[in-house]
PDB file of C-alpha atoms in Angstrom:
ATOM      1  CA  UNK U 320     124.149 233.129 334.771  1.00 89.00           C
ATOM      2  CA  UNK U 321     125.197 233.084 331.009  1.00 93.00           C
ATOM      3  CA  UNK U 322     126.413 236.773 329.859  1.00 96.00           C
ATOM      4  CA  UNK U 323     124.458 237.329 326.267  1.00 96.00           C
ATOM      5  CA  UNK U 324     125.408 240.202 323.762  1.00 95.00           C
ATOM      6  CA  UNK U 325     123.039 241.131 320.726  1.00 91.00           C
ATOM      7  CA  UNK U 326     124.872 243.157 318.555  1.00 89.00           C
ATOM      8  CA  UNK U 327     122.802 246.503 317.562  1.00 84.00           C
ATOM      9  CA  UNK U 328     124.980 247.839 314.454  1.00 77.00           C
ATOM     10  CA  UNK U 329     124.375 251.878 314.118  1.00 66.00           C
ATOM     11  CA  UNK U 330     124.644 252.273 310.746  1.00 62.00           C
ATOM     12  CA  UNK U 331     123.781 250.242 307.044  1.00 58.00           C
ATOM     13  CA  UNK U 332     121.127 248.343 308.241  1.00 61.00           C
ATOM     14  CA  UNK U 333     117.859 247.478 307.362  1.00 62.00           C
ATOM     15  CA  UNK U 334     114.275 246.331 308.373  1.00 66.00           C
ATOM     16  CA  UNK U 335     115.776 242.628 308.286  1.00 70.00           C
ATOM     17  CA  UNK U 336     118.433 243.602 310.937  1.00 73.00           C
ATOM     18  CA  UNK U 337     115.688 244.954 313.024  1.00 73.00           C
ATOM     19  CA  UNK U 338     113.814 241.754 312.973  1.00 75.00           C
ATOM     20  CA  UNK U 339     116.837 239.771 313.717  1.00 76.00           C
ATOM     21  CA  UNK U 340     117.530 242.080 316.613  1.00 82.00           C
ATOM     22  CA  UNK U 341     113.933 241.941 317.913  1.00 81.00           C
ATOM     23  CA  UNK U 342     113.601 238.247 317.482  1.00 83.00           C
ATOM     24  CA  UNK U 343     116.945 237.320 318.898  1.00 87.00           C
ATOM     25  CA  UNK U 344     115.841 239.188 322.115  1.00 88.00           C
ATOM     26  CA  UNK U 345     111.947 237.946 322.218  1.00 90.00           C
ATOM     27  CA  UNK U 346     113.345 233.981 322.059  1.00 90.00           C
ATOM     28  CA  UNK U 347     115.884 234.826 324.719  1.00 92.00           C
ATOM     29  CA  UNK U 348     113.472 236.608 327.162  1.00 93.00           C
ATOM     30  CA  UNK U 349     110.951 233.788 326.813  1.00 94.00           C
ATOM     31  CA  UNK U 350     113.710 231.500 327.746  1.00 92.00           C
ATOM     32  CA  UNK U 351     114.372 233.543 330.595  1.00 93.00           C
ATOM     33  CA  UNK U 352     110.630 233.614 331.448  1.00 94.00           C
ATOM     34  CA  UNK U 353     110.127 230.202 331.163  1.00 94.00           C
ATOM     35  CA  UNK U 354     113.365 229.225 333.466  1.00 92.00           C
ATOM     36  CA  UNK U 355     112.239 231.459 335.940  1.00 93.00           C
ATOM     37  CA  UNK U 356     109.001 229.657 336.053  1.00 93.00           C
ATOM     38  CA  UNK U 357     110.025 226.393 335.906  1.00 92.00           C
ATOM     39  CA  UNK U 358     113.227 226.743 338.212  1.00 86.00           C
ATOM     40  CA  UNK U 359     113.390 230.499 339.754  1.00 86.00           C
ATOM     41  CA  UNK U 360     116.005 231.921 337.965  1.00 91.00           C
ATOM     42  CA  UNK U 361     116.545 233.459 334.710  1.00 92.00           C
ATOM     43  CA  UNK U 362     119.506 231.580 332.567  1.00 90.00           C
ATOM     44  CA  UNK U 363     120.926 234.982 330.504  1.00 93.00           C
ATOM     45  CA  UNK U 364     121.978 237.966 331.516  1.00 95.00           C
ATOM     46  CA  UNK U 365     120.524 239.661 327.816  1.00 94.00           C
ATOM     47  CA  UNK U 366     122.369 242.836 326.829  1.00 93.00           C
ATOM     48  CA  UNK U 367     122.119 244.957 323.504  1.00 91.00           C
ATOM     49  CA  UNK U 368     125.227 245.952 322.348  1.00 91.00           C
ATOM     50  CA  UNK U 369     126.377 248.846 320.053  1.00 87.00           C
ATOM     51  CA  UNK U 370     129.724 250.048 319.082  1.00 84.00           C
ATOM     52  CA  UNK U 371     129.255 253.343 320.684  1.00 81.00           C
ATOM     53  CA  UNK U 372     127.196 255.253 323.835  1.00 75.00           C
ATOM     54  CA  UNK U 373     123.795 256.390 322.941  1.00 67.00           C
ATOM     55  CA  UNK U 374     123.600 255.387 319.063  1.00 64.00           C
ATOM     56  CA  UNK U 375     120.331 254.275 317.894  1.00 62.00           C
ATOM     57  CA  UNK U 376     119.587 251.930 315.042  1.00 63.00           C
ATOM     58  CA  UNK U 377     116.957 253.246 312.878  1.00 63.00           C
ATOM     59  CA  UNK U 378     114.972 252.268 309.838  1.00 62.00           C
ATOM     60  CA  UNK U 379     111.717 254.148 308.923  1.00 64.00           C
ATOM     61  CA  UNK U 380     109.722 254.102 311.639  1.00 66.00           C
ATOM     62  CA  UNK U 381     111.169 251.898 314.003  1.00 68.00           C
ATOM     63  CA  UNK U 382     114.358 252.887 316.160  1.00 67.00           C
ATOM     64  CA  UNK U 383     116.370 250.552 318.805  1.00 71.00           C
ATOM     65  CA  UNK U 384     118.260 251.734 320.793  1.00 72.00           C
ATOM     66  CA  UNK U 385     121.332 249.473 322.808  1.00 73.00           C
ATOM     67  CA  UNK U 386     121.902 249.141 326.403  1.00 83.00           C
ATOM     68  CA  UNK U 387     125.951 249.185 326.427  1.00 90.00           C
ATOM     69  CA  UNK U 388     128.699 250.050 324.116  1.00 91.00           C
ATOM     70  CA  UNK U 389     131.324 247.367 323.750  1.00 93.00           C
ATOM     71  CA  UNK U 390     133.602 249.288 325.664  1.00 93.00           C
ATOM     72  CA  UNK U 391     131.292 248.427 328.695  1.00 94.00           C
ATOM     73  CA  UNK U 392     131.774 244.801 328.111  1.00 95.00           C
ATOM     74  CA  UNK U 393     134.409 243.347 329.083  1.00 95.00           C
ATOM     75  CA  UNK U 394     133.348 239.616 329.066  1.00 96.00           C
ATOM     76  CA  UNK U 395     130.425 237.972 327.767  1.00 97.00           C
ATOM     77  CA  UNK U 396     129.705 234.431 327.132  1.00 97.00           C
ATOM     78  CA  UNK U 397     128.039 234.634 324.054  1.00 96.00           C
ATOM     79  CA  UNK U 398     127.166 236.926 321.194  1.00 96.00           C
ATOM     80  CA  UNK U 399     124.731 237.296 318.304  1.00 94.00           C
ATOM     81  CA  UNK U 400     125.642 239.257 315.269  1.00 91.00           C
ATOM     82  CA  UNK U 401     122.341 239.996 313.157  1.00 88.00           C
ATOM     83  CA  UNK U 402     121.800 240.429 309.622  1.00 83.00           C
ATOM     84  CA  UNK U 403     123.280 243.577 308.103  1.00 75.00           C
ATOM     85  CA  UNK U 404     123.629 245.214 304.967  1.00 62.00           C
ATOM     86  CA  UNK U 405     127.232 246.100 305.146  1.00 58.00           C
ATOM     87  CA  UNK U 406     128.377 243.659 302.262  1.00 51.00           C
ATOM     88  CA  UNK U 407     132.087 244.813 302.833  1.00 53.00           C
ATOM     89  CA  UNK U 408     133.639 245.164 306.146  1.00 52.00           C
ATOM     90  CA  UNK U 409     137.515 245.775 304.374  1.00 54.00           C
ATOM     91  CA  UNK U 410     136.180 249.182 304.321  1.00 52.00           C
ATOM     92  CA  UNK U 411     134.673 249.396 307.614  1.00 54.00           C
ATOM     93  CA  UNK U 412     133.674 252.733 309.440  1.00 63.00           C
ATOM     94  CA  UNK U 413     135.287 253.490 312.756  1.00 68.00           C
ATOM     95  CA  UNK U 414     131.910 251.867 314.523  1.00 70.00           C
ATOM     96  CA  UNK U 415     132.266 248.602 312.607  1.00 78.00           C
ATOM     97  CA  UNK U 416     135.870 248.694 313.549  1.00 84.00           C
ATOM     98  CA  UNK U 417     134.992 248.575 316.984  1.00 87.00           C
ATOM     99  CA  UNK U 418     132.644 245.721 316.492  1.00 88.00           C
ATOM    100  CA  UNK U 419     134.869 243.497 314.690  1.00 90.00           C
ATOM    101  CA  UNK U 420     137.773 244.118 317.336  1.00 93.00           C
ATOM    102  CA  UNK U 421     135.618 243.563 320.120  1.00 95.00           C
ATOM    103  CA  UNK U 422     134.088 240.399 318.857  1.00 96.00           C
ATOM    104  CA  UNK U 423     137.268 238.902 317.420  1.00 96.00           C
ATOM    105  CA  UNK U 424     138.843 239.636 321.257  1.00 97.00           C
ATOM    106  CA  UNK U 425     135.402 238.201 323.048  1.00 98.00           C
ATOM    107  CA  UNK U 426     135.949 235.028 321.033  1.00 98.00           C
ATOM    108  CA  UNK U 427     139.625 234.594 322.188  1.00 97.00           C
ATOM    109  CA  UNK U 428     138.436 234.770 325.927  1.00 97.00           C
ATOM    110  CA  UNK U 429     135.925 231.966 325.815  1.00 97.00           C
ATOM    111  CA  UNK U 430     132.803 233.910 324.139  1.00 97.00           C
ATOM    112  CA  UNK U 431     130.575 231.493 321.362  1.00 97.00           C
ATOM    113  CA  UNK U 432     129.501 233.726 318.457  1.00 97.00           C
ATOM    114  CA  UNK U 433     126.089 233.450 316.489  1.00 94.00           C
ATOM    115  CA  UNK U 434     125.917 234.978 312.850  1.00 91.00           C
ATOM    116  CA  UNK U 435     122.384 235.767 311.396  1.00 88.00           C
ATOM    117  CA  UNK U 436     122.361 235.179 307.465  1.00 85.00           C
ATOM    118  CA  UNK U 437     124.652 238.144 305.988  1.00 83.00           C
ATOM    119  CA  UNK U 438     125.800 238.811 309.589  1.00 87.00           C
ATOM    120  CA  UNK U 439     128.369 236.288 308.454  1.00 89.00           C
ATOM    121  CA  UNK U 440     129.977 239.270 306.276  1.00 87.00           C
ATOM    122  CA  UNK U 441     130.846 241.012 309.659  1.00 87.00           C
ATOM    123  CA  UNK U 442     132.055 237.871 311.278  1.00 92.00           C
ATOM    124  CA  UNK U 443     134.504 236.716 308.525  1.00 92.00           C
ATOM    125  CA  UNK U 444     135.814 240.261 308.687  1.00 88.00           C
ATOM    126  CA  UNK U 445     137.245 239.147 312.190  1.00 92.00           C
ATOM    127  CA  UNK U 446     139.248 236.624 310.614  1.00 93.00           C
ATOM    128  CA  UNK U 447     137.782 234.086 313.206  1.00 97.00           C
ATOM    129  CA  UNK U 448     136.169 232.046 310.073  1.00 96.00           C
ATOM    130  CA  UNK U 449     139.474 231.806 308.421  1.00 97.00           C
ATOM    131  CA  UNK U 450     140.247 228.151 307.532  1.00 96.00           C
ATOM    132  CA  UNK U 451     136.310 227.571 308.955  1.00 96.00           C
ATOM    133  CA  UNK U 452     133.095 226.441 307.604  1.00 95.00           C
ATOM    134  CA  UNK U 453     130.846 228.970 307.201  1.00 94.00           C
ATOM    135  CA  UNK U 454     126.942 229.687 306.135  1.00 92.00           C
ATOM    136  CA  UNK U 455     125.564 232.606 304.426  1.00 89.00           C
ATOM    137  CA  UNK U 456     122.585 233.966 302.875  1.00 85.00           C
ATOM    138  CA  UNK U 457     122.730 231.928 299.665  1.00 84.00           C
ATOM    139  CA  UNK U 458     122.297 235.148 297.121  1.00 84.00           C
ATOM    140  CA  UNK U 459     125.264 236.860 298.296  1.00 84.00           C
ATOM    141  CA  UNK U 460     127.316 233.587 298.680  1.00 89.00           C
ATOM    142  CA  UNK U 461     129.546 234.399 295.245  1.00 91.00           C
ATOM    143  CA  UNK U 462     130.069 238.324 296.765  1.00 87.00           C
ATOM    144  CA  UNK U 463     131.289 236.395 300.178  1.00 89.00           C
ATOM    145  CA  UNK U 464     133.858 234.277 298.663  1.00 92.00           C
ATOM    146  CA  UNK U 465     135.325 237.041 296.597  1.00 91.00           C
ATOM    147  CA  UNK U 466     135.769 239.120 299.987  1.00 89.00           C
ATOM    148  CA  UNK U 467     136.463 235.994 302.209  1.00 92.00           C
ATOM    149  CA  UNK U 468     138.423 233.209 300.116  1.00 95.00           C
ATOM    150  CA  UNK U 469     140.177 232.005 303.085  1.00 96.00           C
ATOM    151  CA  UNK U 470     136.540 230.659 304.794  1.00 96.00           C
ATOM    152  CA  UNK U 471     135.017 227.564 303.778  1.00 96.00           C
ATOM    153  CA  UNK U 472     131.683 228.385 302.565  1.00 94.00           C
ATOM    154  CA  UNK U 473     129.079 225.934 302.533  1.00 90.00           C
ATOM    155  CA  UNK U 474     126.037 227.011 300.569  1.00 84.00           C
ATOM    156  CA  UNK U 475     124.727 223.684 301.036  1.00 83.00           C
ATOM    157  CA  UNK U 476     124.229 224.105 304.658  1.00 84.00           C
ATOM    158  CA  UNK U 477     121.572 226.095 306.935  1.00 85.00           C
ATOM    159  CA  UNK U 478     123.960 226.318 309.900  1.00 87.00           C
ATOM    160  CA  UNK U 479     127.348 225.430 310.572  1.00 90.00           C
ATOM    161  CA  UNK U 480     129.064 224.842 313.789  1.00 91.00           C
ATOM    162  CA  UNK U 481     132.537 225.703 314.400  1.00 91.00           C
ATOM    163  CA  UNK U 482     134.019 225.690 317.383  1.00 92.00           C
ATOM    164  CA  UNK U 483     131.982 228.120 319.132  1.00 95.00           C
ATOM    165  CA  UNK U 484     131.110 229.983 315.907  1.00 96.00           C
ATOM    166  CA  UNK U 485     127.499 229.302 314.794  1.00 94.00           C
ATOM    167  CA  UNK U 486     126.501 230.078 311.100  1.00 93.00           C
ATOM    168  CA  UNK U 487     123.704 230.385 309.133  1.00 88.00           C
ATOM    169  CA  UNK U 488     121.811 230.858 305.763  1.00 84.00           C
ATOM    170  CA  UNK U 489     119.215 233.390 304.484  1.00 71.00           C
ATOM    171  CA  UNK U 490     115.603 234.183 305.488  1.00 54.00           C
ATOM    172  CA  UNK U 491     114.579 233.085 308.913  1.00 59.00           C
ATOM    173  CA  UNK U 492     116.729 230.177 309.326  1.00 57.00           C
ATOM    174  CA  UNK U 493     118.131 231.981 312.431  1.00 55.00           C
ATOM    175  CA  UNK U 494     115.388 230.538 314.511  1.00 58.00           C
ATOM    176  CA  UNK U 495     117.126 227.578 314.239  1.00 56.00           C
ATOM    177  CA  UNK U 496     119.918 228.957 316.085  1.00 56.00           C
ATOM    178  CA  UNK U 497     118.147 227.923 319.380  1.00 53.00           C
ATOM    179  CA  UNK U 498     118.877 224.287 318.503  1.00 51.00           C
ATOM    180  CA  UNK U 499     122.456 224.703 318.788  1.00 51.00           C
ATOM    181  CA  UNK U 500     122.514 227.405 321.472  1.00 49.00           C
ATOM    182  CA  UNK U 501     121.422 224.360 323.784  1.00 47.00           C
ATOM    183  CA  UNK U 502     125.419 224.383 323.947  1.00 50.00           C
ATOM    184  CA  UNK U 503     125.317 227.225 325.840  1.00 51.00           C
ATOM    185  CA  UNK U 504     126.073 225.776 328.970  1.00 48.00           C
ATOM    186  CA  UNK U 505     129.258 224.251 327.993  1.00 48.00           C
ATOM    187  CA  UNK U 506     132.265 226.732 327.067  1.00 47.00           C
ATOM    188  CA  UNK U 507     134.768 225.911 323.688  1.00 47.00           C
ATOM    189  CA  UNK U 508     138.556 225.411 324.642  1.00 42.00           C
ATOM    190  CA  UNK U 509     140.596 225.374 321.482  1.00 40.00           C
ATOM    191  CA  UNK U 510     140.770 229.034 320.206  1.00 32.00           C
TER     192      UNK U 510
END
């Protein structure tokens, strides 16, 4: 069974962040349900992972509690970074720094990573995208280029795939990531 970590940032988020998290959780949960019915076992162990223990993601009338802190997850095979409102991780809070460092460490240990929409800003903060192609929401492409000039932003690409790092553009194009995630059965080797 593959370990899948869906990041739950506990600050500077909006309803799109929650929609990305819940949508991703539902897609992979349904994949597990289908697999159980046809094959007898789930494909993924899904974990909602935040920076610290007992934090909530809250927006208006919705709150979402993650299950684990990054310090509790030693190894994961796949990380999904939802869209989040933060436009600069250069001034990251302590919790954002924990997420950034954990994502970079997990990739170096073999995890694949997918960012949704402007979740690419957090991913770029890890420096894992330096010299690589990346997609993000078209409306923030200029800000992205200013903050991360070492990343090759592909504004005309809906999804990019760079050695186990997947990024996508705006709106709900993250729903297309499931097509790329079929590669989860193999892991990347050149880091």
